[in-house]
XYZ file of C-alpha atoms in Angstrom:
174
model
C -60.390 -20.284 -75.892
C -61.864 -23.319 -74.029
C -62.801 -26.419 -75.896
C -63.038 -29.992 -76.429
C -61.595 -31.423 -79.568
C -61.560 -34.581 -81.743
C -59.646 -34.839 -84.461
C -58.456 -38.194 -84.116
C -58.216 -40.492 -87.030
C -60.888 -43.222 -88.320
C -61.233 -45.889 -86.205
C -57.717 -44.945 -83.575
C -59.402 -45.649 -80.173
C -59.015 -42.787 -77.860
C -56.618 -42.915 -75.102
C -59.315 -42.480 -72.272
C -61.205 -45.902 -73.665
C -57.770 -47.481 -73.168
C -56.867 -46.426 -70.020
C -60.439 -47.202 -69.005
C -59.410 -50.914 -70.148
C -56.068 -51.040 -68.423
C -57.594 -49.861 -65.576
C -60.005 -52.810 -65.500
C -56.887 -55.228 -65.523
C -54.390 -53.415 -63.438
C -57.143 -52.710 -60.262
C -57.208 -56.524 -59.237
C -53.518 -56.886 -59.912
C -52.615 -54.137 -57.971
C -54.701 -54.840 -55.017
C -53.448 -58.648 -55.177
C -49.935 -56.324 -54.975
C -50.909 -54.425 -52.221
C -51.837 -57.740 -49.901
C -49.060 -59.524 -51.088
C -46.276 -57.016 -51.035
C -48.204 -53.609 -49.229
C -49.248 -50.665 -50.202
C -46.484 -48.679 -51.065
C -44.044 -51.884 -52.973
C -47.295 -51.928 -55.118
C -47.573 -48.114 -56.029
C -43.601 -48.521 -56.381
C -44.384 -51.603 -59.019
C -47.143 -49.702 -60.668
C -45.942 -46.495 -60.895
C -42.501 -48.168 -62.563
C -44.463 -50.189 -65.248
C -46.666 -47.248 -66.207
C -43.831 -45.206 -66.991
C -41.681 -48.103 -68.866
C -44.764 -48.067 -70.799
C -45.828 -44.676 -71.482
C -41.774 -44.446 -73.281
C -42.435 -47.588 -75.153
C -45.686 -45.725 -76.451
C -44.132 -42.901 -76.773
C -41.300 -44.439 -78.737
C -44.237 -46.234 -81.251
C -46.303 -42.817 -81.994
C -42.399 -40.767 -82.628
C -41.434 -44.086 -84.901
C -44.396 -42.659 -87.161
C -43.487 -39.627 -87.721
C -42.162 -39.668 -91.270
C -41.023 -35.847 -91.031
C -39.044 -36.525 -87.638
C -40.524 -35.368 -84.507
C -41.630 -32.004 -83.344
C -43.712 -29.967 -80.935
C -45.894 -29.774 -83.323
C -46.513 -33.184 -83.918
C -46.341 -33.974 -80.015
C -49.308 -31.204 -79.857
C -51.264 -32.954 -82.965
C -50.806 -35.992 -80.892
C -53.170 -34.124 -78.308
C -56.041 -35.128 -80.577
C -56.292 -39.027 -79.267
C -55.993 -37.911 -74.997
C -59.209 -35.309 -75.780
C -61.011 -37.315 -77.980
C -64.395 -38.595 -76.595
C -64.586 -34.930 -74.602
C -61.669 -36.692 -72.162
C -60.127 -33.427 -71.734
C -61.570 -29.800 -72.341
C -58.591 -27.391 -73.013
C -57.666 -24.040 -72.797
C -54.535 -23.460 -75.471
C -52.793 -20.915 -73.947
C -49.766 -21.028 -76.136
C -48.928 -22.926 -79.124
C -45.628 -22.437 -80.900
C -42.920 -24.072 -82.159
C -40.911 -23.796 -79.120
C -44.123 -24.060 -76.337
C -47.512 -25.790 -76.015
C -48.688 -24.682 -72.717
C -53.031 -25.835 -71.896
C -54.906 -25.487 -68.993
C -57.152 -28.603 -68.728
C -61.040 -27.440 -66.893
C -62.456 -30.627 -66.948
C -60.702 -34.719 -66.702
C -62.661 -37.499 -67.460
C -60.049 -39.161 -67.243
C -59.988 -38.493 -63.237
C -64.044 -39.043 -63.211
C -63.492 -42.401 -65.255
C -60.661 -43.484 -62.047
C -62.578 -42.190 -59.366
C -66.125 -43.743 -60.352
C -64.306 -47.114 -60.838
C -63.070 -46.653 -57.353
C -59.014 -46.335 -58.258
C -59.034 -42.310 -57.362
C -56.283 -43.251 -54.927
C -53.845 -44.466 -57.976
C -55.241 -42.481 -60.853
C -52.329 -40.394 -61.047
C -50.042 -43.151 -61.334
C -52.437 -44.467 -64.409
C -52.485 -41.151 -65.967
C -50.868 -38.204 -65.226
C -47.202 -40.184 -64.161
C -46.973 -40.790 -67.442
C -46.998 -37.499 -69.150
C -43.520 -36.073 -68.159
C -42.148 -39.689 -69.391
C -44.022 -39.925 -72.589
C -42.933 -36.436 -74.386
C -39.061 -37.464 -73.048
C -39.810 -40.894 -75.013
C -41.351 -39.138 -78.326
C -38.756 -36.532 -78.826
C -35.626 -36.083 -75.643
C -35.913 -32.226 -76.512
C -39.537 -31.827 -75.054
C -39.887 -30.812 -71.255
C -42.740 -30.797 -69.345
C -44.106 -28.079 -66.311
C -46.955 -28.827 -64.451
C -47.609 -28.483 -61.428
C -50.890 -29.595 -60.437
C -53.635 -31.875 -61.434
C -57.672 -32.136 -61.277
C -56.499 -35.511 -60.165
C -54.571 -34.829 -57.135
C -57.392 -32.232 -56.160
C -56.466 -28.966 -58.256
C -59.415 -26.796 -59.864
C -57.431 -27.759 -62.791
C -54.107 -28.732 -64.802
C -51.643 -26.424 -66.060
C -49.562 -28.138 -68.802
C -46.469 -26.377 -69.898
C -44.466 -28.302 -72.728
C -41.306 -26.529 -74.357
C -38.764 -27.687 -76.873
C -35.129 -27.526 -75.235
C -32.613 -26.721 -78.495
C -29.118 -29.356 -77.835
C -26.808 -30.321 -80.719
C -27.254 -33.010 -82.680
C -24.894 -35.515 -81.017
C -26.409 -35.134 -77.723
C -29.578 -35.621 -78.754
C -28.154 -38.974 -80.547
C -26.985 -39.184 -77.618
C -29.822 -38.949 -75.451
C -32.173 -40.603 -76.930
C -29.869 -44.371 -76.988
């Protein structure tokens, strides 16, 4: 079932629009860092900063879940990423413990390419995914072997809900 989904709350800014605004701000800063510190250092700085921002954002989303986080509540957030036809996805499996889908069109990749940022697009979007789900709920894991951003025909998202004792979950989320 390939589809583009847009069932976000009214007035909620879609992630594609957020990422475009962020990229417009990050691009000149990145270029200055490359000039001052070299490309490897600039990439490292952007990567670390984006990952930290993803964790913080995920924790904010999680704090709004009145009934606690779950893989289902995480999957419901995906409408923010698909808003504005940002992604065309084929949902393969959606249960309490698995959420698997393939992305067949990624406007994030298209947008970064059009902005001249294809080289760092994976830093601006793709590298957020695994740490975002961990920040949202440390029991959620992402396995992905390829992305459109890095030249593949599709992205293969495979989320799973790990099960571990409450004490360990509490310790890992601190």
